[in-house]
Amino acid sequence: MTYQRWTLRTENTSYTVRLSPDGPWAELDAWGPLGVEDGPSALDRSRRTHFITPADAAPAEYLPYGLRPFTGSELIASRPDGEDRGMWWEFVGAEADEGALRLAFHDELLGLRTVLHYETVPGTDVILRWTEFTATSRELRLERLDSAAVNIPVSGVARLTYLAGQWSQEFQRTQLDLPRGTFTIGSLQGAPGHAYAPWLAVQDGEAPAAYGIALAWPGNWHITAEAEPGGAVRVRAGRVPHEGAVILAPGETLTTPQLACAFSPEGLDGLSRVWHRYERHLTGERLHRPRKVLYNSWEATGFDVDAAAQLDLAKTAADIGAELFVVDDGWFTGRGDDTGGLGDWWPDPAAFPQGFDQFIADIRALGLDFGLWVEPEAVSPGSRLYAEHPEWVYRIEGRPGRLVRNELLLDLGRTDVQDFVIGTLDRLLGTYAISYLKWDMNRPPTERGRPGAGRVDLDAEHVAGYLRVLDHLRSAHPDVTVEGCAGGGGRIEHATIARTDVVWPSDNTAPLDRLSTQYGFLHAHAPHVMSSWVTDAPGIFDPRPRSLAFRFVNAMCGVLGVGADLRAWTPEQRAEAARWIGRYKEVRDVIHHGEARLLGTPEEPSCGVQYDAGDRTVVAALSTGRLDGAPLLPGRADRLRLRGLEPAARYRDTATGTSYGGAHLLHYGLPFAWSADHDADLVVLVRE
């Protein structure tokens, strides 16, 4: 039997789609290393179906309810009155270009055209997928509008890896085996949320190959994996409308968020490098702009912000080698605590009696860039902004508005609110010499409504407004570094990462807690976007003490920052900090641009991250075991096995001069004699 078939190729992988011989839909033929399509499809099936339709058993790329009635569909459409709930489309054509494919289907009776989009990303092993809907003849109701379905053949039990947690414990790598049934993660908080990241990896049991997906959507979302009869896992992902459905007007077109699909034959660690390369691609030319060592004053002063104390901190930060000073919350009028001030973004004259511009000039005279914290989506009930524009907040007529963190949330889907935020940021960035902007978002929407607006897609409009403001920042202020933050790691996904320079994975900066967060984070996201601070914070979930060296080496695994109260540090601690910052500056190009490999896990006695670029290898090694000086039986040093080196080459430790054979480092590893005085190390190896 002949059928139409298309293959998309990335740097190292092939993705082949065909028209199904069983009906009007596209299905996956092969996905894996280059050439995997050369042979019978591993997803072929006997076509003996019992009490389900052929479409329900097919490895379909996308199917509507109607054609696929029993085992889960990606699209549910109907007339606004709920009649004709379901679709029975026909294939109407394909367009294939270099690295792109579009497959079109049309249900003439219902009046909906659906186009499946595929696009490869140059220099990566990522394929982007999304879907486009056009109402061709009448108003339609879309109850479900997923971006794509991803089919993964398994011969045994599917192993799922996802990133779960809560506030202050985000990005915890979590795994489960799914022999049969359905697994779902998601968020209805108007943001990805702290509980789950919009990312999932699937493996065939213990097999090394790994498949991954990541949804680029900073609003409500879901990812659902189902282990289906016959040995396959089908993953559906997409946005979730706040109102339960989206109304599509005649002639209107709606485009879903992009779903990035990735494959690596080298397991989760190899898959992480695929995601890192993709995020370097998303960063574009901004990748080559060094991410500066920052000092943030929040943990030292909290809301108690005044020019003199901030300047004293800045002088100490400059002395230890910081390159950027960021004033966090508390700098603006009415912000003595978290009950007021949001929305009135004017520097507090009492805190800066010589003027805010003079304060910034004093900071910059120390050789430091200057940065500022903002939360432009929030408003305090006692602010001037709320008094002038109470209609700008989300609200439901006749219902009381609840305060979360003593604040309300602006309806960023409104153009006038977007214009206010853009005008505010333009004023701040245009008036003052600000080179770094930390955008925080601490409040999810609760009473989410817009009285008098009729039926609107509030979640999508808020996302569009948020992205419009970020796009404006990128175009109008291209030299400003933008940090994405949402109560820690509550809004981290590819749409945000494409428009920011760094993101803040968690508000928890305690050493071992942070190690666990960063371990999970680096499975999905690149080191050059991971902002990480050295602070004095004690452990919340793991209270075991760790040295200042541990805190620095841990923070150096991404974009180094300092948030401790430097006034309480001894001269010896400040001198040690200066040494670590100096070492970091020597290797940050390797950390941010190199290939990263995760070594061990936080549950093992030692773990770390290896970074390779050119002839240099940087190893950030951390001890998570006993620190009482007792040797590991039978008294040998602990070792971290490196990966990806040339076995026949030699590598020299630049600090000690010790030379290792590549095979030795691959087989035995780097030795470390951990103790209470030595619980972390940064090793730089040069290939000789």
XYZ file of C-alpha atoms in Angstrom:
688
model
C 0.000 0.000 0.000
C 1.355 3.440 -0.862
C 0.665 6.550 1.146
C 2.047 10.019 1.508
C 5.027 10.296 3.833
C 7.223 13.209 4.958
C 10.481 13.254 6.934
C 11.829 16.184 8.920
C 15.523 16.039 9.824
C 17.387 17.881 12.570
C 21.117 17.781 13.351
C 20.952 14.196 14.620
C 17.349 12.994 14.398
C 14.584 12.104 11.959
C 10.848 12.600 12.409
C 8.625 10.904 9.835
C 4.887 11.490 9.447
C 2.557 9.680 7.084
C -1.071 9.807 6.109
C -2.751 6.877 7.756
C -3.955 4.052 5.525
C -6.906 3.693 7.916
C -8.480 7.127 7.693
C -8.164 10.874 7.188
C -5.452 11.626 9.705
C -1.675 11.897 10.031
C 0.246 9.480 12.195
C 3.802 9.022 13.370
C 5.863 6.607 11.300
C 9.281 6.983 12.984
C 11.150 9.268 15.412
C 14.701 8.778 16.567
C 18.293 8.951 15.282
C 18.937 9.841 11.637
C 17.906 6.948 9.412
C 15.404 5.516 11.894
C 12.716 5.819 9.217
C 14.484 3.237 7.030
C 12.434 0.144 7.817
C 8.984 -0.959 8.941
C 7.432 1.457 11.393
C 7.788 0.460 15.047
C 4.321 1.926 15.584
C 2.591 -0.344 13.076
C -0.158 -2.412 14.625
C -2.247 -5.444 13.780
C -5.331 -3.295 13.081
C -7.476 -5.741 15.047
C -9.439 -3.432 17.301
C -12.024 -4.598 19.792
C -14.775 -2.194 20.741
C -12.760 0.846 19.642
C -12.255 2.447 16.248
C -9.045 2.322 14.162
C -8.466 5.993 14.980
C -8.550 5.193 18.713
C -5.670 2.734 18.270
C -3.631 4.780 15.785
C -0.433 6.692 16.656
C -2.208 9.786 15.371
C -0.470 13.159 15.353
C -3.711 14.998 16.004
C -7.348 13.905 16.000
C -10.651 15.538 16.887
C -13.343 14.109 19.059
C -15.689 12.435 16.632
C -13.042 10.650 14.612
C -11.376 9.505 17.846
C -14.254 9.079 20.298
C -12.894 6.790 23.012
C -9.167 7.087 23.794
C -8.602 10.806 24.011
C -8.613 13.563 21.407
C -6.746 16.830 20.977
C -9.637 18.901 19.653
C -13.244 19.169 20.752
C -15.303 21.564 18.649
C -18.994 22.292 18.332
C -21.485 24.978 17.481
C -21.922 27.561 20.272
C -25.165 25.888 21.354
C -23.317 22.601 21.854
C -24.876 20.863 18.840
C -22.729 18.914 16.379
C -20.189 18.252 19.118
C -17.484 16.467 17.211
C -15.624 16.578 13.909
C -15.207 14.232 10.961
C -12.660 16.045 8.859
C -11.043 15.247 5.514
C -7.424 15.729 4.468
C -7.202 18.654 2.048
C -3.478 19.041 1.352
C 0.138 19.312 2.464
C 2.873 21.899 2.048
C 6.442 20.787 2.649
C 9.419 23.163 2.684
C 12.969 22.768 3.918
C 12.544 22.029 7.609
C 8.806 22.706 7.659
C 5.593 20.797 7.054
C 1.933 21.842 7.078
C -0.944 19.341 6.915
C -4.452 20.714 6.413
C -7.799 19.115 7.304
C -11.313 20.496 6.919
C -14.715 19.640 8.312
C -17.035 21.326 5.810
C -20.233 20.550 7.702
C -19.015 22.085 10.960
C -16.967 24.751 9.187
C -13.521 24.339 10.758
C -10.170 24.167 8.986
C -7.274 22.705 11.002
C -3.624 22.965 9.981
C -0.902 20.968 11.736
C 2.441 22.780 11.699
C 5.907 21.261 12.041
C 9.211 23.145 11.990
C 12.793 22.137 12.725
C 15.040 24.466 14.733
C 18.449 25.041 13.097
C 21.420 23.776 15.063
C 19.303 21.710 17.464
C 17.474 18.396 17.695
C 14.156 20.090 18.406
C 11.023 20.010 16.269
C 8.327 22.580 16.992
C 4.694 21.623 16.602
C 1.565 23.734 16.798
C -1.933 23.846 15.345
C -3.974 26.530 13.620
C -7.784 26.671 13.528
C -9.931 28.777 11.203
C -13.727 29.038 11.413
C -14.700 28.960 7.739
C -18.452 29.510 7.859
C -19.935 30.018 11.339
C -19.115 30.774 14.953
C -17.631 27.768 16.714
C -16.909 26.656 20.260
C -13.540 25.019 20.990
C -13.635 23.102 24.259
C -10.244 21.517 23.792
C -7.494 22.906 21.593
C -4.244 21.099 22.285
C -1.034 21.979 20.485
C -0.114 18.433 19.465
C -0.042 14.771 20.360
C 3.278 12.959 20.636
C 3.512 9.194 20.181
C 6.318 7.178 21.768
C 6.659 3.414 21.210
C 7.532 1.375 24.290
C 8.181 -2.344 24.530
C 7.865 -2.485 28.301
C 6.746 -0.012 30.946
C 6.967 3.681 30.169
C 9.107 5.684 32.570
C 7.997 9.295 32.940
C 10.226 12.026 34.316
C 8.697 15.349 35.303
C 9.568 18.350 37.458
C 7.307 18.791 40.471
C 7.322 20.617 43.784
C 5.857 23.632 45.511
C 6.890 27.174 46.346
C 10.505 27.086 47.630
C 10.919 23.529 46.352
C 10.442 23.866 42.611
C 11.907 21.652 39.865
C 12.246 18.460 41.886
C 13.049 15.690 39.427
C 10.340 13.073 39.893
C 9.879 9.740 38.142
C 7.157 7.139 37.855
C 6.488 4.038 35.806
C 3.243 4.029 33.847
C 2.343 0.483 32.755
C -1.208 1.516 31.833
C -3.489 4.448 32.457
C -3.350 8.215 32.378
C -1.009 10.728 34.008
C -1.700 14.480 33.990
C 0.121 17.571 35.204
C -0.775 21.217 34.691
C -1.764 24.530 36.198
C -4.863 26.719 36.415
C -3.028 29.593 38.140
C -2.644 31.811 35.084
C 1.029 30.796 34.988
C 2.949 27.507 34.819
C 2.966 27.525 38.637
C 5.283 26.126 41.292
C 3.775 22.630 41.388
C 4.799 21.450 37.894
C 6.915 22.642 34.996
C 5.390 22.325 31.473
C 7.991 19.674 30.577
C 7.949 15.894 30.369
C 10.404 13.165 29.390
C 9.484 9.602 28.417
C 11.722 6.545 28.238
C 11.084 2.920 27.376
C 11.734 1.509 30.832
C 15.481 1.343 31.451
C 16.357 1.906 27.787
C 18.777 4.832 27.343
C 16.897 6.799 24.676
C 14.754 9.664 25.926
C 11.963 11.676 24.320
C 10.942 15.054 25.671
C 8.336 17.770 25.213
C 8.065 21.311 26.545
C 5.129 23.692 26.127
C 5.820 27.388 25.472
C 2.868 28.909 27.317
C 2.989 31.188 30.410
C -0.697 30.660 31.218
C -2.995 27.743 32.088
C -1.784 24.443 30.639
C -1.807 20.667 30.813
C 0.329 17.727 29.751
C -1.385 14.340 29.696
C 0.364 11.028 29.041
C -1.576 7.850 28.426
C -0.093 4.376 28.234
C -2.330 2.859 25.599
C -3.157 -0.746 24.735
C -0.633 -2.257 22.366
C 2.557 -0.716 23.745
C 2.689 3.021 23.141
C 2.549 6.206 25.130
C 0.602 9.117 23.706
C 1.265 12.542 25.176
C -1.127 15.446 24.615
C -0.246 18.983 25.631
C -1.753 22.415 25.299
C -3.269 25.457 26.901
C -6.413 25.275 29.039
C -8.925 28.123 28.508
C -9.965 29.787 31.761
C -13.597 29.899 30.618
C -13.636 26.208 29.655
C -13.909 26.957 25.939
C -12.924 29.505 23.306
C -15.387 31.026 20.853
C -14.039 31.339 17.325
C -15.839 33.918 15.161
C -16.470 33.329 11.440
C -13.253 33.962 9.526
C -11.181 34.109 12.707
C -7.976 32.076 13.088
C -6.567 30.836 16.389
C -3.024 29.499 16.797
C -2.021 27.249 19.685
C 1.212 27.559 21.708
C 4.273 25.834 20.328
C 5.202 22.411 21.663
C 8.924 21.664 21.427
C 9.681 17.978 20.836
C 13.164 16.570 21.454
C 14.967 13.220 21.284
C 18.332 11.967 22.542
C 19.845 8.469 22.431
C 21.865 9.413 25.549
C 19.035 9.381 28.072
C 17.917 12.219 30.297
C 21.408 13.699 30.484
C 21.685 13.809 26.693
C 18.163 15.168 26.469
C 19.129 17.990 28.833
C 21.861 19.053 26.407
C 19.327 19.119 23.583
C 17.219 21.537 25.658
C 20.301 23.608 26.547
C 21.209 24.032 22.874
C 17.630 24.978 22.084
C 17.596 27.657 24.789
C 20.887 29.032 23.518
C 19.123 29.315 20.162
C 16.167 31.086 21.818
C 18.530 33.570 23.475
C 19.995 34.567 20.116
C 22.575 37.345 20.090
C 21.941 38.041 23.783
C 23.769 34.785 24.535
C 27.090 36.476 23.822
C 26.460 39.266 26.340
C 28.166 38.236 29.617
C 25.740 37.672 32.453
C 27.215 39.825 35.200
C 27.771 38.811 38.812
C 25.002 40.561 40.693
C 24.434 41.554 44.273
C 20.779 41.799 45.361
C 20.043 43.596 48.620
C 16.705 41.939 49.479
C 17.915 39.406 52.037
C 20.102 42.030 53.712
C 17.553 44.839 54.058
C 14.093 43.620 53.027
C 11.659 46.550 52.752
C 13.974 48.775 54.804
C 15.492 50.519 51.789
C 17.408 53.765 52.131
C 20.189 55.230 50.052
C 22.910 55.229 52.698
C 22.526 51.588 53.705
C 22.180 50.451 50.094
C 25.316 52.345 49.138
C 27.287 50.722 51.974
C 26.211 47.305 50.717
C 27.141 48.283 47.184
C 30.660 49.288 48.266
C 31.200 45.903 49.904
C 29.705 44.100 46.906
C 32.065 45.945 44.585
C 35.014 45.034 46.822
C 34.331 41.296 46.457
C 33.988 41.552 42.672
C 30.263 42.011 41.997
C 29.495 43.745 38.702
C 25.850 44.676 39.219
C 23.846 45.995 42.185
C 20.089 45.294 42.272
C 17.668 47.021 44.636
C 14.755 44.675 45.215
C 11.299 45.389 46.630
C 10.821 48.470 48.827
C 12.329 51.282 46.723
C 9.082 53.015 45.711
C 6.563 55.278 47.398
C 4.276 53.658 49.962
C 6.241 50.418 50.149
C 7.212 50.182 53.807
C 5.837 46.626 53.838
C 3.858 44.348 51.525
C 0.522 46.093 52.122
C 1.017 49.129 49.874
C 2.733 50.881 47.019
C 2.293 48.452 44.133
C 1.197 50.353 41.049
C 2.753 53.678 42.095
C 6.177 53.152 40.596
C 7.970 56.304 41.760
C 11.163 56.275 43.841
C 10.469 57.088 47.482
C 11.948 60.578 48.127
C 12.334 59.770 51.827
C 14.535 56.780 50.988
C 16.582 58.713 48.436
C 16.825 62.299 49.766
C 19.489 63.301 47.212
C 17.353 61.952 44.382
C 17.153 58.538 42.800
C 19.351 59.573 39.902
C 22.105 60.667 42.281
C 21.822 57.375 44.178
C 22.238 55.428 40.940
C 25.160 57.634 39.937
C 26.834 56.832 43.264
C 26.324 53.111 42.646
C 27.728 53.326 39.142
C 30.714 55.342 40.381
C 31.733 52.153 42.219
C 32.045 50.395 38.864
C 28.696 48.629 39.273
C 25.759 48.456 36.898
C 22.380 49.169 38.492
C 19.249 47.024 38.556
C 15.722 47.344 39.905
C 12.866 45.053 41.004
C 9.315 45.576 39.708
C 6.020 43.693 39.904
C 4.055 45.436 37.149
C 1.081 43.029 37.106
C 0.132 43.706 40.729
C -1.578 46.640 42.448
C -2.117 47.508 46.113
C -5.697 48.478 47.091
C -4.430 51.657 48.783
C -2.387 52.829 45.805
C -3.104 55.882 43.711
C -3.310 53.653 40.639
C -6.138 51.591 42.123
C -7.998 54.717 43.213
C -7.829 56.062 39.656
C -8.467 52.776 37.827
C -10.324 50.203 39.950
C -11.692 48.755 36.688
C -8.199 47.615 35.711
C -8.122 44.668 38.142
C -9.641 41.261 37.550
C -13.048 41.149 39.224
C -16.480 39.562 38.985
C -19.484 41.858 39.328
C -21.180 41.406 42.668
C -18.421 39.212 44.088
C -15.918 40.381 46.706
C -12.327 40.593 45.592
C -9.880 38.566 47.657
C -6.425 39.820 48.488
C -3.514 37.491 47.899
C -0.252 38.758 49.414
C -2.214 41.958 50.188
C -2.525 42.750 46.497
C -4.802 42.511 43.479
C -3.905 41.497 39.943
C -4.134 43.841 36.984
C -5.949 42.570 33.899
C -2.957 42.581 31.571
C -5.202 41.445 28.742
C -6.522 45.003 28.509
C -4.655 47.207 26.053
C -4.855 50.220 28.376
C -3.229 48.214 31.172
C -0.503 47.047 28.813
C 0.070 50.637 27.747
C 0.336 51.715 31.396
C 2.910 49.014 32.143
C 4.899 49.837 29.003
C 4.770 53.552 29.836
C 5.892 52.901 33.413
C 8.848 50.747 32.372
C 9.803 53.182 29.598
C 9.756 56.033 32.109
C 11.964 54.182 34.594
C 14.402 52.871 32.016
C 14.441 56.138 30.104
C 14.856 58.405 33.117
C 17.391 56.428 35.125
C 20.559 54.519 34.224
C 19.027 51.085 34.849
C 20.671 48.174 33.058
C 18.899 45.264 34.807
C 15.183 44.723 35.412
C 13.851 41.996 37.679
C 10.201 41.336 36.739
C 8.426 39.493 39.547
C 4.880 38.084 39.627
C 3.660 36.981 43.042
C -0.094 36.771 42.693
C -2.194 34.304 40.663
C -5.618 35.414 39.403
C -8.575 34.487 41.587
C -11.779 36.406 40.708
C -10.850 36.356 37.044
C -13.378 38.364 35.135
C -13.819 41.561 33.116
C -17.326 42.905 33.688
C -19.083 44.195 30.598
C -16.606 42.654 28.158
C -18.762 39.702 27.175
C -17.191 36.326 26.552
C -13.429 36.793 26.204
C -10.446 34.462 26.331
C -8.955 35.960 29.490
C -6.032 33.581 29.907
C -4.854 33.995 26.317
C -5.291 37.767 26.464
C -3.226 38.034 29.651
C -0.469 35.930 28.067
C -0.553 38.079 24.924
C -0.302 41.248 27.032
C 2.587 39.865 29.070
C 4.469 38.864 25.932
C 3.697 42.197 24.257
C 5.328 44.050 27.162
C 8.381 41.762 27.096
C 8.684 42.173 23.331
C 8.563 45.940 23.782
C 11.319 45.772 26.401
C 13.478 43.740 24.049
C 13.024 46.149 21.140
C 12.977 49.503 22.979
C 15.642 48.657 25.576
C 17.813 45.962 23.976
C 20.763 46.525 26.322
C 18.733 46.008 29.496
C 19.086 42.573 31.067
C 15.670 41.179 32.015
C 15.154 38.610 34.763
C 11.965 36.561 34.862
C 10.632 35.712 38.321
C 7.278 34.613 39.693
C 7.502 34.029 43.425
C 10.578 32.039 42.498
C 10.117 29.571 39.619
C 6.395 30.011 39.024
C 6.610 31.195 35.395
C 9.469 29.489 33.590
C 8.835 28.136 30.093
C 10.139 28.761 26.594
C 8.014 31.801 25.709
C 9.399 33.620 28.757
C 12.952 32.338 28.292
C 12.945 33.550 24.671
C 12.269 37.103 25.892
C 14.364 37.283 29.073
C 18.044 36.824 29.867
C 17.833 34.890 33.124
C 15.103 33.343 35.265
C 14.870 32.756 39.007
C 14.274 29.040 39.752
C 13.289 29.376 43.413
C 13.136 31.770 46.356
C 14.830 29.040 48.407
C 18.568 29.722 48.388
C 19.604 27.293 51.153
C 22.570 25.235 49.897
C 21.319 21.633 49.753
C 17.753 22.683 48.975
C 19.039 24.767 46.085
C 21.218 21.917 44.862
C 18.130 19.726 44.464
C 16.234 22.500 42.662
C 19.100 23.217 40.283
C 19.594 19.512 39.549
C 16.009 19.278 38.309
C 16.125 22.673 36.590
C 19.179 21.735 34.511
C 17.355 18.705 33.125
C 15.033 21.093 31.294
C 16.807 24.452 31.119
C 20.243 25.832 30.308
C 22.896 27.064 32.778
C 23.076 30.500 31.144
C 19.454 31.267 32.142
C 19.701 29.933 35.735
C 20.159 32.778 38.203
C 21.566 31.486 41.486
C 22.636 33.347 44.616
C 24.980 32.807 47.518
C 23.080 33.718 50.695
C 23.032 33.049 54.424
C 19.720 31.175 54.231
C 19.507 28.031 56.400
C 18.058 24.864 54.949
C 14.286 24.519 54.872
C 13.962 20.942 53.675
C 17.582 19.848 54.230
C 19.059 21.802 57.162
C 22.552 20.254 57.077
C 25.105 23.077 57.134
C 27.412 23.691 54.215
C 30.434 25.906 53.765
C 30.709 29.202 51.953
C 32.698 27.315 49.299
C 29.751 24.946 48.763
C 27.365 27.869 48.361
C 29.628 29.527 45.803
C 30.369 26.406 43.755
C 26.662 25.556 43.750
C 25.698 29.066 42.600
C 28.455 29.077 39.973
C 26.659 26.243 38.156
C 24.530 28.917 36.469
C 24.570 32.727 36.623
C 26.289 33.711 39.855
C 24.751 36.204 42.238
C 25.144 37.127 45.900
C 22.240 37.950 48.200
C 23.754 37.610 51.680
C 24.059 40.379 54.247
C 27.681 41.256 53.511
C 27.764 43.576 56.531
C 27.744 40.492 58.784
C 30.530 38.686 56.929
C 34.013 38.598 58.374
C 36.975 39.961 56.398
C 38.029 36.367 55.820
C 34.629 35.482 54.333
C 34.725 38.507 52.063
C 38.212 37.591 50.884
C 37.086 34.035 50.168
C 34.074 35.359 48.265
C 36.341 37.562 46.165
C 38.481 34.538 45.271
C 35.456 32.496 44.200
C 34.020 35.347 42.137
C 37.388 35.775 40.444
C 37.493 32.078 39.570
C 33.935 32.204 38.261
C 34.739 35.075 35.903
C 37.574 32.981 34.440
C 35.244 30.096 33.508
C 31.738 31.538 33.068
C 32.086 31.435 29.278
C 32.555 27.654 29.546
C 29.623 27.327 31.969
C 27.266 29.432 29.844
C 28.311 28.343 26.350
C 29.645 24.827 26.865
C 28.015 21.410 26.885
C 26.796 20.493 30.382
C 26.693 16.995 31.852
C 25.020 16.175 35.159
C 27.271 14.014 37.332
C 25.541 11.921 39.975
C 22.457 13.007 41.890
C 21.913 15.058 45.070
C 21.070 11.796 46.854
C 24.571 10.389 46.261
C 27.627 11.239 48.402
C 28.959 13.431 45.593
C 27.417 15.108 42.607
C 28.235 17.916 40.246
C 28.055 19.394 36.788
C 30.675 19.057 34.047
C 30.987 21.777 31.397
C 33.004 21.289 28.195
C 33.992 23.978 25.693
C 36.973 23.688 23.352
C 39.978 22.328 25.244
C 38.611 23.272 28.698
C 36.531 21.186 31.074
C 35.096 22.729 34.237
C 33.784 20.459 36.986
C 31.667 21.877 39.818
C 31.862 19.145 42.457
C 29.763 19.070 45.627
C 29.665 16.762 48.632
C 26.215 15.823 49.866
C 27.338 13.169 52.362
C 28.962 13.129 55.796
C 31.266 15.993 56.647
C 32.634 14.754 59.981
C 35.956 13.764 58.468
C 35.267 10.027 58.666
C 36.689 8.414 55.515
C 34.484 6.393 53.242
C 35.216 2.718 53.713
C 37.751 1.440 52.903
C 39.244 4.908 53.110
C 39.476 5.811 49.448
C 38.694 9.242 48.084
C 35.253 9.768 46.625
C 35.227 10.062 42.827
C 33.097 11.680 40.164
C 33.252 9.890 36.827
C 33.445 12.366 33.962
C 31.863 11.843 30.574
C 32.355 12.911 26.982
C 36.155 13.159 27.172
C 38.632 11.686 24.691
C 39.986 8.455 26.246
C 43.400 8.823 24.578
C 43.873 12.498 25.508
C 45.466 13.898 28.669
C 43.879 16.500 30.918
C 45.760 18.749 33.343
C 44.251 20.233 36.507
C 45.187 23.924 36.251
C 45.224 24.366 40.052
C 47.337 21.371 41.104
C 49.165 20.517 37.883
C 48.005 16.901 38.166
C 47.670 15.215 34.768
C 45.043 12.569 34.072
C 44.427 10.300 31.140
C 41.009 10.682 29.597
C 40.312 6.978 30.086
C 41.177 7.315 33.788
C 38.711 10.177 34.256
C 36.028 8.313 32.355
C 36.523 5.018 34.203
C 37.628 6.011 37.713
C 36.798 9.726 37.840
C 38.202 12.777 39.606
C 39.148 12.111 43.245
C 37.831 14.249 46.110
C 38.651 13.868 49.821
C 35.649 15.560 51.397
C 35.658 16.947 54.923
C 33.953 19.639 56.975
C 36.566 22.067 55.669
C 36.325 20.881 52.064
C 32.798 20.082 50.872
C 32.982 21.576 47.368
C 35.510 22.218 44.644
C 35.804 23.768 41.214
C 38.244 21.902 38.989
C 39.420 23.291 35.660
C 40.972 20.761 33.291
C 42.817 21.665 30.109
C 43.285 19.111 27.348
C 47.021 18.854 26.694
